[in-house]
mmCIF file of C-alpha atoms in Angstrom:
data_model
loop_
_atom_site.group_PDB
_atom_site.id
_atom_site.type_symbol
_atom_site.label_atom_id
_atom_site.label_comp_id
_atom_site.label_asym_id
_atom_site.label_seq_id
_atom_site.Cartn_x
_atom_site.Cartn_y
_atom_site.Cartn_z
ATOM 1 C CA UNK A 1240 1.366 -138.675 233.964
ATOM 2 C CA UNK A 1241 -0.882 -137.424 236.800
ATOM 3 C CA UNK A 1242 -0.343 -140.311 239.048
ATOM 4 C CA UNK A 1243 1.696 -141.289 242.098
ATOM 5 C CA UNK A 1244 3.483 -144.392 243.439
ATOM 6 C CA UNK A 1245 1.093 -145.845 246.022
ATOM 7 C CA UNK A 1246 2.658 -149.185 247.002
ATOM 8 C CA UNK A 1247 5.845 -151.192 246.606
ATOM 9 C CA UNK A 1248 6.000 -154.878 247.390
ATOM 10 C CA UNK A 1249 9.122 -157.027 247.439
ATOM 11 C CA UNK A 1250 8.346 -160.615 246.703
ATOM 12 C CA UNK A 1251 10.792 -163.495 247.168
ATOM 13 C CA UNK A 1252 10.291 -166.622 244.990
ATOM 14 C CA UNK A 1253 11.879 -170.065 245.452
ATOM 15 C CA UNK A 1254 11.464 -172.349 242.451
ATOM 16 C CA UNK A 1255 13.066 -175.830 242.350
ATOM 17 C CA UNK A 1256 15.269 -176.764 239.352
ATOM 18 C CA UNK A 1257 17.587 -179.295 237.873
ATOM 19 C CA UNK A 1258 20.589 -178.711 235.716
ATOM 20 C CA UNK A 1259 21.498 -181.861 234.085
ATOM 21 C CA UNK A 1260 23.721 -183.213 236.919
ATOM 22 C CA UNK A 1261 25.229 -182.283 240.223
ATOM 23 C CA UNK A 1262 26.266 -178.676 240.365
ATOM 24 C CA UNK A 1263 29.170 -176.956 242.205
ATOM 25 C CA UNK A 1264 28.051 -173.451 242.830
ATOM 26 C CA UNK A 1265 29.413 -172.253 246.242
ATOM 27 C CA UNK A 1266 29.351 -168.577 245.096
ATOM 28 C CA UNK A 1267 25.535 -168.565 244.897
ATOM 29 C CA UNK A 1268 24.512 -171.096 247.574
ATOM 30 C CA UNK A 1269 25.569 -174.132 249.512
ATOM 31 C CA UNK A 1270 27.046 -176.925 247.441
ATOM 32 C CA UNK A 1271 24.635 -178.578 245.020
ATOM 33 C CA UNK A 1272 22.051 -175.823 244.396
ATOM 34 C CA UNK A 1273 18.587 -177.130 244.105
ATOM 35 C CA UNK A 1274 16.404 -173.903 243.891
ATOM 36 C CA UNK A 1275 16.388 -170.642 242.130
ATOM 37 C CA UNK A 1276 15.758 -167.848 244.630
ATOM 38 C CA UNK A 1277 14.690 -164.590 243.071
ATOM 39 C CA UNK A 1278 13.366 -161.232 244.289
ATOM 40 C CA UNK A 1279 10.759 -159.383 242.256
ATOM 41 C CA UNK A 1280 9.294 -156.047 243.070
ATOM 42 C CA UNK A 1281 5.690 -154.942 242.327
ATOM 43 C CA UNK A 1282 5.181 -151.119 242.104
ATOM 44 C CA UNK A 1283 1.508 -150.034 242.068
ATOM 45 C CA UNK A 1284 0.297 -146.563 241.258
ATOM 46 C CA UNK A 1285 -2.855 -144.805 242.418
ATOM 47 C CA UNK A 1286 -4.159 -144.952 238.833
ATOM 48 C CA UNK A 1287 -3.922 -148.696 238.849
ATOM 49 C CA UNK A 1288 -0.826 -149.180 236.623
ATOM 50 C CA UNK A 1289 1.487 -151.835 237.883
ATOM 51 C CA UNK A 1290 5.118 -152.294 237.115
ATOM 52 C CA UNK A 1291 7.429 -155.270 237.816
ATOM 53 C CA UNK A 1292 11.184 -155.164 238.608
ATOM 54 C CA UNK A 1293 13.811 -157.644 239.784
ATOM 55 C CA UNK A 1294 16.836 -157.588 241.996
ATOM 56 C CA UNK A 1295 19.717 -159.966 241.762
ATOM 57 C CA UNK A 1296 18.741 -162.879 243.971
ATOM 58 C CA UNK A 1297 20.137 -166.000 245.655
ATOM 59 C CA UNK A 1298 21.478 -165.551 249.139
ATOM 60 C CA UNK A 1299 21.393 -161.719 248.818
ATOM 61 C CA UNK A 1300 17.615 -161.596 248.997
ATOM 62 C CA UNK A 1301 17.002 -161.120 252.707
ATOM 63 C CA UNK A 1302 19.240 -158.020 252.772
ATOM 64 C CA UNK A 1303 17.825 -156.568 249.613
ATOM 65 C CA UNK A 1304 14.186 -157.158 250.758
ATOM 66 C CA UNK A 1305 14.874 -155.292 254.010
ATOM 67 C CA UNK A 1306 16.540 -152.441 252.068
ATOM 68 C CA UNK A 1307 13.533 -152.107 249.705
ATOM 69 C CA UNK A 1308 10.804 -152.374 252.420
ATOM 70 C CA UNK A 1309 12.433 -150.279 255.173
ATOM 71 C CA UNK A 1310 14.623 -147.800 253.523
ATOM 72 C CA UNK A 1311 13.862 -147.389 249.642
ATOM 73 C CA UNK A 1312 10.057 -147.844 249.365
ATOM 74 C CA UNK A 1313 9.142 -145.175 252.010
ATOM 75 C CA UNK A 1314 11.069 -142.680 249.986
ATOM 76 C CA UNK A 1315 9.255 -143.563 246.772
ATOM 77 C CA UNK A 1316 5.562 -143.509 248.009
ATOM 78 C CA UNK A 1317 3.760 -140.526 246.689
ATOM 79 C CA UNK A 1318 6.304 -139.686 243.940
ATOM 80 C CA UNK A 1319 5.646 -139.231 240.278
ATOM 81 C CA UNK A 1320 6.570 -142.661 238.564
ATOM 82 C CA UNK A 1321 7.237 -140.928 235.280
ATOM 83 C CA UNK A 1322 10.128 -139.029 236.670
ATOM 84 C CA UNK A 1323 12.405 -142.025 236.729
ATOM 85 C CA UNK A 1324 15.851 -140.545 236.318
ATOM 86 C CA UNK A 1325 15.157 -137.651 238.674
ATOM 87 C CA UNK A 1326 13.891 -139.897 241.398
ATOM 88 C CA UNK A 1327 16.695 -142.524 240.899
ATOM 89 C CA UNK A 1328 19.447 -139.915 241.164
ATOM 90 C CA UNK A 1329 17.881 -138.378 244.194
ATOM 91 C CA UNK A 1330 17.756 -141.802 245.915
ATOM 92 C CA UNK A 1331 21.298 -142.631 244.963
ATOM 93 C CA UNK A 1332 22.397 -139.320 246.529
ATOM 94 C CA UNK A 1333 20.275 -139.752 249.652
ATOM 95 C CA UNK A 1334 21.344 -143.290 250.246
ATOM 96 C CA UNK A 1335 24.999 -143.231 249.282
ATOM 97 C CA UNK A 1336 26.083 -143.357 253.000
ATOM 98 C CA UNK A 1337 24.978 -147.003 253.018
ATOM 99 C CA UNK A 1338 27.296 -147.767 250.152
ATOM 100 C CA UNK A 1339 27.261 -147.588 246.400
ATOM 101 C CA UNK A 1340 26.809 -151.399 245.793
ATOM 102 C CA UNK A 1341 25.086 -154.359 247.377
ATOM 103 C CA UNK A 1342 21.615 -154.321 248.845
ATOM 104 C CA UNK A 1343 20.774 -150.652 248.403
ATOM 105 C CA UNK A 1344 21.811 -150.614 244.655
ATOM 106 C CA UNK A 1345 20.079 -153.896 244.022
ATOM 107 C CA UNK A 1346 16.870 -152.559 245.502
ATOM 108 C CA UNK A 1347 17.097 -149.378 243.438
ATOM 109 C CA UNK A 1348 17.725 -151.490 240.313
ATOM 110 C CA UNK A 1349 14.461 -153.466 240.844
ATOM 111 C CA UNK A 1350 12.393 -150.370 241.392
ATOM 112 C CA UNK A 1351 13.911 -148.633 238.418
ATOM 113 C CA UNK A 1352 12.916 -151.551 236.119
ATOM 114 C CA UNK A 1353 9.451 -151.480 237.516
ATOM 115 C CA UNK A 1354 9.148 -147.730 236.728
ATOM 116 C CA UNK A 1355 10.155 -148.333 233.174
ATOM 117 C CA UNK A 1356 7.625 -150.971 232.918
ATOM 118 C CA UNK A 1357 4.982 -148.501 234.153
ATOM 119 C CA UNK A 1358 6.339 -145.881 231.783
ATOM 120 C CA UNK A 1359 5.874 -148.202 228.732
ATOM 121 C CA UNK A 1360 2.421 -149.216 229.859
ATOM 122 C CA UNK A 1361 1.416 -145.495 230.341
ATOM 123 C CA UNK A 1362 2.644 -144.743 226.846
ATOM 124 C CA UNK A 1363 1.216 -147.872 225.280
ATOM 125 C CA UNK A 1364 4.720 -148.790 224.010
ATOM 126 C CA UNK A 1365 7.271 -151.473 224.753
ATOM 127 C CA UNK A 1366 10.300 -150.393 226.653
ATOM 128 C CA UNK A 1367 12.519 -150.954 223.639
ATOM 129 C CA UNK A 1368 10.511 -148.327 221.846
ATOM 130 C CA UNK A 1369 11.042 -145.893 224.660
ATOM 131 C CA UNK A 1370 14.776 -146.543 224.228
ATOM 132 C CA UNK A 1371 14.797 -145.650 220.580
ATOM 133 C CA UNK A 1372 13.214 -148.640 218.909
ATOM 134 C CA UNK A 1373 14.318 -152.107 217.736
ATOM 135 C CA UNK A 1374 14.030 -153.821 214.439
ATOM 136 C CA UNK A 1375 14.894 -157.269 215.755
ATOM 137 C CA UNK A 1376 11.948 -159.549 216.784
ATOM 138 C CA UNK A 1377 14.287 -162.037 218.401
ATOM 139 C CA UNK A 1378 17.824 -162.028 219.731
ATOM 140 C CA UNK A 1379 20.341 -164.861 219.761
ATOM 141 C CA UNK A 1380 21.114 -166.430 223.157
ATOM 142 C CA UNK A 1381 23.918 -168.326 224.709
ATOM 143 C CA UNK A 1382 23.141 -171.122 227.104
ATOM 144 C CA UNK A 1383 24.754 -170.147 230.415
ATOM 145 C CA UNK A 1384 25.546 -173.527 232.087
ATOM 146 C CA UNK A 1385 26.000 -173.901 235.795
ATOM 147 C CA UNK A 1386 29.372 -175.165 237.202
ATOM 148 C CA UNK A 1387 29.681 -178.932 237.032
ATOM 149 C CA UNK A 1388 33.452 -179.555 237.399
ATOM 150 C CA UNK A 1389 32.998 -183.131 236.221
ATOM 151 C CA UNK A 1390 34.032 -183.303 232.553
ATOM 152 C CA UNK A 1391 31.559 -185.938 231.594
ATOM 153 C CA UNK A 1392 28.640 -183.939 233.035
ATOM 154 C CA UNK A 1393 29.970 -180.814 231.236
ATOM 155 C CA UNK A 1394 30.121 -182.653 227.913
ATOM 156 C CA UNK A 1395 26.575 -184.155 228.417
ATOM 157 C CA UNK A 1396 25.036 -180.735 229.068
ATOM 158 C CA UNK A 1397 26.938 -179.163 226.135
ATOM 159 C CA UNK A 1398 25.390 -181.889 223.866
ATOM 160 C CA UNK A 1399 21.902 -181.266 225.414
ATOM 161 C CA UNK A 1400 22.110 -177.476 224.777
ATOM 162 C CA UNK A 1401 23.348 -177.967 221.200
ATOM 163 C CA UNK A 1402 20.461 -180.314 220.661
ATOM 164 C CA UNK A 1403 18.058 -177.526 221.690
ATOM 165 C CA UNK A 1404 19.425 -175.245 219.062
ATOM 166 C CA UNK A 1405 22.039 -173.132 220.901
ATOM 167 C CA UNK A 1406 25.193 -172.378 218.915
ATOM 168 C CA UNK A 1407 26.734 -170.244 221.823
ATOM 169 C CA UNK A 1408 27.542 -171.558 225.257
ATOM 170 C CA UNK A 1409 28.903 -170.173 228.495
ATOM 171 C CA UNK A 1410 30.814 -172.358 230.966
ATOM 172 C CA UNK A 1411 31.450 -171.485 234.652
ATOM 173 C CA UNK A 1412 34.232 -173.990 235.038
ATOM 174 C CA UNK A 1413 37.669 -173.219 236.631
ATOM 175 C CA UNK A 1414 39.471 -176.539 235.802
ATOM 176 C CA UNK A 1415 40.946 -177.309 232.422
ATOM 177 C CA UNK A 1416 39.498 -180.832 232.018
ATOM 178 C CA UNK A 1417 36.023 -179.449 232.082
ATOM 179 C CA UNK A 1418 36.749 -176.746 229.483
ATOM 180 C CA UNK A 1419 38.414 -179.223 227.289
ATOM 181 C CA UNK A 1420 35.461 -181.600 227.460
ATOM 182 C CA UNK A 1421 33.142 -178.823 226.418
ATOM 183 C CA UNK A 1422 35.265 -177.874 223.432
ATOM 184 C CA UNK A 1423 35.687 -181.455 222.317
ATOM 185 C CA UNK A 1424 32.014 -182.167 222.482
ATOM 186 C CA UNK A 1425 30.955 -178.811 220.882
ATOM 187 C CA UNK A 1426 33.509 -178.788 218.034
ATOM 188 C CA UNK A 1427 35.268 -175.770 216.683
ATOM 189 C CA UNK A 1428 32.314 -174.001 215.267
ATOM 190 C CA UNK A 1429 30.446 -173.392 218.493
ATOM 191 C CA UNK A 1430 31.120 -170.147 220.389
ATOM 192 C CA UNK A 1431 32.239 -170.855 224.010
ATOM 193 C CA UNK A 1432 32.853 -168.264 226.718
ATOM 194 C CA UNK A 1433 34.196 -168.955 230.144
ATOM 195 C CA UNK A 1434 33.132 -167.169 233.330
ATOM 196 C CA UNK A 1435 35.296 -168.003 236.287
ATOM 197 C CA UNK A 1436 33.871 -165.654 238.897
ATOM 198 C CA UNK A 1437 37.089 -163.749 239.994
ATOM 199 C CA UNK A 1438 39.322 -166.563 241.349
ATOM 200 C CA UNK A 1439 42.743 -165.657 240.424
ATOM 201 C CA UNK A 1440 45.642 -163.103 240.840
ATOM 202 C CA UNK A 1441 46.818 -161.534 237.768
ATOM 203 C CA UNK A 1442 49.850 -163.874 237.570
ATOM 204 C CA UNK A 1443 47.588 -166.903 237.958
ATOM 205 C CA UNK A 1444 45.240 -165.555 235.404
ATOM 206 C CA UNK A 1445 48.042 -165.154 232.964
ATOM 207 C CA UNK A 1446 49.256 -168.702 233.539
ATOM 208 C CA UNK A 1447 45.719 -170.098 233.139
ATOM 209 C CA UNK A 1448 45.211 -168.041 229.968
ATOM 210 C CA UNK A 1449 48.206 -169.788 228.381
ATOM 211 C CA UNK A 1450 46.616 -173.112 229.100
ATOM 212 C CA UNK A 1451 43.189 -171.926 227.923
ATOM 213 C CA UNK A 1452 44.298 -170.442 224.547
ATOM 214 C CA UNK A 1453 43.900 -173.757 222.620
ATOM 215 C CA UNK A 1454 40.172 -173.882 223.358
ATOM 216 C CA UNK A 1455 39.488 -170.741 221.346
ATOM 217 C CA UNK A 1456 37.292 -168.973 223.867
ATOM 218 C CA UNK A 1457 35.172 -166.049 222.641
ATOM 219 C CA UNK A 1458 36.008 -164.402 225.938
ATOM 220 C CA UNK A 1459 37.369 -165.138 229.421
ATOM 221 C CA UNK A 1460 35.116 -163.552 232.053
ATOM 222 C CA UNK A 1461 35.986 -162.154 235.370
ATOM 223 C CA UNK A 1462 39.339 -163.863 235.726
ATOM 224 C CA UNK A 1463 40.912 -161.580 238.388
ATOM 225 C CA UNK A 1464 40.313 -161.064 242.090
ATOM 226 C CA UNK A 1465 39.364 -158.440 243.177
ATOM 227 C CA UNK A 1466 36.909 -157.588 240.366
ATOM 228 C CA UNK A 1467 37.704 -153.868 240.640
ATOM 229 C CA UNK A 1468 41.407 -154.527 239.831
ATOM 230 C CA UNK A 1469 40.949 -152.761 236.450
ATOM 231 C CA UNK A 1470 44.692 -152.309 235.923
ATOM 232 C CA UNK A 1471 45.216 -156.005 236.406
ATOM 233 C CA UNK A 1472 42.372 -156.807 233.933
ATOM 234 C CA UNK A 1473 43.967 -154.398 231.482
ATOM 235 C CA UNK A 1474 47.372 -156.152 231.760
ATOM 236 C CA UNK A 1475 45.661 -159.551 231.364
ATOM 237 C CA UNK A 1476 43.874 -158.173 228.218
ATOM 238 C CA UNK A 1477 47.123 -157.080 226.695
ATOM 239 C CA UNK A 1478 49.056 -160.289 227.406
ATOM 240 C CA UNK A 1479 46.560 -163.180 227.645
ATOM 241 C CA UNK A 1480 45.746 -163.667 223.920
ATOM 242 C CA UNK A 1481 42.071 -164.124 224.858
ATOM 243 C CA UNK A 1482 39.439 -161.440 224.857
ATOM 244 C CA UNK A 1483 38.425 -160.314 228.349
ATOM 245 C CA UNK A 1484 34.922 -159.606 229.702
ATOM 246 C CA UNK A 1485 33.892 -158.130 233.016
ATOM 247 C CA UNK A 1486 31.372 -155.719 234.625
ATOM 248 C CA UNK A 1487 28.634 -157.720 236.301
ATOM 249 C CA UNK A 1488 30.184 -156.667 239.735
ATOM 250 C CA UNK A 1489 30.341 -152.995 238.769
ATOM 251 C CA UNK A 1490 27.697 -150.952 240.444
ATOM 252 C CA UNK A 1491 27.919 -147.430 239.291
ATOM 253 C CA UNK A 1492 28.454 -145.478 236.101
ATOM 254 C CA UNK A 1493 31.715 -144.252 237.518
ATOM 255 C CA UNK A 1494 33.030 -147.867 237.940
ATOM 256 C CA UNK A 1495 32.074 -148.515 234.256
ATOM 257 C CA UNK A 1496 33.972 -145.417 233.224
ATOM 258 C CA UNK A 1497 37.036 -146.466 235.159
ATOM 259 C CA UNK A 1498 36.803 -149.945 233.731
ATOM 260 C CA UNK A 1499 36.528 -148.734 230.101
ATOM 261 C CA UNK A 1500 39.162 -145.934 230.473
ATOM 262 C CA UNK A 1501 41.610 -148.545 231.792
ATOM 263 C CA UNK A 1502 41.187 -150.549 228.497
ATOM 264 C CA UNK A 1503 40.355 -153.495 230.723
ATOM 265 C CA UNK A 1504 37.736 -155.361 228.570
ATOM 266 C CA UNK A 1505 36.669 -156.284 225.108
ATOM 267 C CA UNK A 1506 33.238 -156.955 226.261
ATOM 268 C CA UNK A 1507 31.565 -154.994 229.167
ATOM 269 C CA UNK A 1508 28.810 -156.670 231.101
ATOM 270 C CA UNK A 1509 26.408 -154.560 233.149
ATOM 271 C CA UNK A 1510 23.930 -156.391 235.242
ATOM 272 C CA UNK A 1511 20.691 -154.350 235.364
ATOM 273 C CA UNK A 1512 19.340 -156.043 238.387
ATOM 274 C CA UNK A 1513 22.498 -154.923 240.201
ATOM 275 C CA UNK A 1514 23.797 -151.612 238.833
ATOM 276 C CA UNK A 1515 20.716 -149.303 238.633
ATOM 277 C CA UNK A 1516 18.250 -150.831 236.234
ATOM 278 C CA UNK A 1517 17.492 -149.610 232.719
ATOM 279 C CA UNK A 1518 18.249 -145.912 233.629
ATOM 280 C CA UNK A 1519 21.822 -146.744 234.288
ATOM 281 C CA UNK A 1520 22.098 -149.554 231.743
ATOM 282 C CA UNK A 1521 21.356 -147.182 228.794
ATOM 283 C CA UNK A 1522 24.135 -144.876 229.938
ATOM 284 C CA UNK A 1523 26.618 -147.812 229.954
ATOM 285 C CA UNK A 1524 25.687 -148.604 226.330
ATOM 286 C CA UNK A 1525 26.488 -144.950 225.484
ATOM 287 C CA UNK A 1526 29.754 -145.055 227.371
ATOM 288 C CA UNK A 1527 30.835 -148.265 225.803
ATOM 289 C CA UNK A 1528 30.081 -146.938 222.433
ATOM 290 C CA UNK A 1529 32.345 -144.010 223.140
ATOM 291 C CA UNK A 1530 35.142 -146.552 223.948
ATOM 292 C CA UNK A 1531 34.417 -148.747 221.083
ATOM 293 C CA UNK A 1532 33.584 -151.648 223.306
ATOM 294 C CA UNK A 1533 30.825 -154.187 222.915
ATOM 295 C CA UNK A 1534 28.054 -154.597 225.596
ATOM 296 C CA UNK A 1535 27.046 -158.087 226.593
ATOM 297 C CA UNK A 1536 24.437 -157.627 229.325
ATOM 298 C CA UNK A 1537 24.740 -159.928 232.272
ATOM 299 C CA UNK A 1538 21.376 -161.655 232.783
ATOM 300 C CA UNK A 1539 21.744 -164.571 235.111
ATOM 301 C CA UNK A 1540 17.955 -164.289 235.979
ATOM 302 C CA UNK A 1541 14.721 -164.969 234.142
ATOM 303 C CA UNK A 1542 12.265 -162.276 235.539
ATOM 304 C CA UNK A 1543 11.773 -158.627 234.865
ATOM 305 C CA UNK A 1544 15.637 -158.184 234.956
ATOM 306 C CA UNK A 1545 15.875 -160.418 231.922
ATOM 307 C CA UNK A 1546 13.165 -158.559 230.134
ATOM 308 C CA UNK A 1547 14.925 -155.354 230.827
ATOM 309 C CA UNK A 1548 18.105 -156.713 229.355
ATOM 310 C CA UNK A 1549 16.273 -157.937 226.245
ATOM 311 C CA UNK A 1550 14.633 -154.543 225.584
ATOM 312 C CA UNK A 1551 17.867 -152.651 226.041
ATOM 313 C CA UNK A 1552 19.892 -155.051 224.039
ATOM 314 C CA UNK A 1553 17.363 -154.931 221.243
ATOM 315 C CA UNK A 1554 17.290 -151.178 221.089
ATOM 316 C CA UNK A 1555 20.793 -150.194 221.954
ATOM 317 C CA UNK A 1556 22.914 -153.373 221.298
ATOM 318 C CA UNK A 1557 23.044 -153.318 217.532
ATOM 319 C CA UNK A 1558 23.739 -156.370 215.336
ATOM 320 C CA UNK A 1559 26.037 -157.975 217.949
ATOM 321 C CA UNK A 1560 23.477 -158.060 220.746
ATOM 322 C CA UNK A 1561 23.356 -161.577 222.356
ATOM 323 C CA UNK A 1562 21.342 -162.502 225.468
ATOM 324 C CA UNK A 1563 22.465 -164.678 228.314
ATOM 325 C CA UNK A 1564 19.969 -167.476 229.088
ATOM 326 C CA UNK A 1565 20.420 -169.142 232.438
ATOM 327 C CA UNK A 1566 20.379 -172.821 231.420
ATOM 328 C CA UNK A 1567 18.296 -174.387 234.209
ATOM 329 C CA UNK A 1568 15.368 -176.714 234.020
ATOM 330 C CA UNK A 1569 13.020 -175.027 236.392
ATOM 331 C CA UNK A 1570 9.804 -176.425 237.815
ATOM 332 C CA UNK A 1571 8.089 -173.228 236.685
ATOM 333 C CA UNK A 1572 8.978 -169.977 235.026
ATOM 334 C CA UNK A 1573 7.598 -166.532 236.067
ATOM 335 C CA UNK A 1574 6.434 -165.974 232.454
ATOM 336 C CA UNK A 1575 5.643 -169.564 231.585
ATOM 337 C CA UNK A 1576 6.924 -170.324 228.076
ATOM 338 C CA UNK A 1577 6.686 -166.806 226.759
ATOM 339 C CA UNK A 1578 10.328 -165.932 227.246
ATOM 340 C CA UNK A 1579 11.959 -169.353 226.967
ATOM 341 C CA UNK A 1580 14.365 -169.365 224.003
ATOM 342 C CA UNK A 1581 13.488 -171.416 220.929
ATOM 343 C CA UNK A 1582 16.243 -172.699 218.763
ATOM 344 C CA UNK A 1583 18.695 -170.571 220.624
ATOM 345 C CA UNK A 1584 16.858 -167.265 220.202
ATOM 346 C CA UNK A 1585 14.754 -165.270 222.607
ATOM 347 C CA UNK A 1586 11.778 -163.247 221.422
ATOM 348 C CA UNK A 1587 11.717 -159.469 221.994
ATOM 349 C CA UNK A 1588 8.433 -158.714 223.739
ATOM 350 C CA UNK A 1589 6.130 -156.422 221.755
ATOM 351 C CA UNK A 1590 3.536 -155.584 224.385
ATOM 352 C CA UNK A 1591 3.534 -152.338 226.338
ATOM 353 C CA UNK A 1592 6.135 -151.943 229.103
ATOM 354 C CA UNK A 1593 8.208 -154.961 229.622
ATOM 355 C CA UNK A 1594 5.735 -156.766 227.437
ATOM 356 C CA UNK A 1595 4.842 -159.772 229.513
ATOM 357 C CA UNK A 1596 3.063 -160.011 232.863
ATOM 358 C CA UNK A 1597 4.134 -162.525 235.579
ATOM 359 C CA UNK A 1598 2.057 -165.606 236.018
ATOM 360 C CA UNK A 1599 -0.036 -164.933 239.238
ATOM 361 C CA UNK A 1600 -0.174 -168.731 239.808
ATOM 362 C CA UNK A 1601 3.644 -168.970 239.814
ATOM 363 C CA UNK A 1602 3.886 -165.949 242.191
ATOM 364 C CA UNK A 1603 1.300 -167.527 244.534
ATOM 365 C CA UNK A 1604 2.628 -171.079 244.517
ATOM 366 C CA UNK A 1605 6.455 -170.258 244.899
ATOM 367 C CA UNK A 1606 6.379 -167.269 247.109
ATOM 368 C CA UNK A 1607 8.395 -167.461 250.287
ATOM 369 C CA UNK A 1608 6.801 -166.373 253.666
#
């Protein structure tokens, strides 16, 4: 590819949504969250090829936008977009003094995804083909519900998701009555996972696991604070009687190696918009395979980060691949209806690159100044 990166633009979007009742999501915003804030990145080459990436969003956006525009982008202009791994490693080395997680890594992740989009377009192939190919035309999803706390609201949204064809659900509840309400409404045949976002000590998590066992969770996600307490997670995995999942807060391949070497998880959950994009995500698949551990990619977003997860899961995830779908009712979606699950499954894009282009009207109408 005789072309160079010419321009990088970080675009913040704010899209109103509802979620079937009042939410309780202090981890991502203030109280009852009303909008989805996301950060997409547009990388343009001098040959006219354009790639799109995504950083993890919400309240991290201002810091990530500055990191991209003032630190990362100037180091990418003029570089060969086809040399993705070489460029990403060079940038990680050059920028490590600013930390190996947070805004810098989120920004690198977005640009990496955009470069894979460009690579697929240059080759005339979907990204999953560049990763080895995929037979699946669609992947099962689980509806990832927001935190409601109120048991009646939880039950109502479980019923709503089941009515739309989902047979797998994720809760973000931390109180037993809400989990109990979900299981009662779903019945025993529906797979339920529980993400609690790192609230407990190991002792507290063990006590809670004992109370949660009757609800037959597929996995208990991020139960321990701090999230890098891999030894504590490993103890919980040995003693809790519930499969353990974690990894969305890990930022580097080394952290995933430590997590897996500790025997801390049954399911490892890299988040491509946080931990280095597709370049690093494919390495986590290989590392997990070496440790006989399943990968369930974290995808609490619906832009290029979600598409990256779908392509990687289809190519590298095998028969067990399942995609997380953020169960929000948004006023608009970046890709319109093209990526919205149908009957609990999400289509694997077949076009070149990530396979779907953002709707320019959505970008224009919901762009933040």
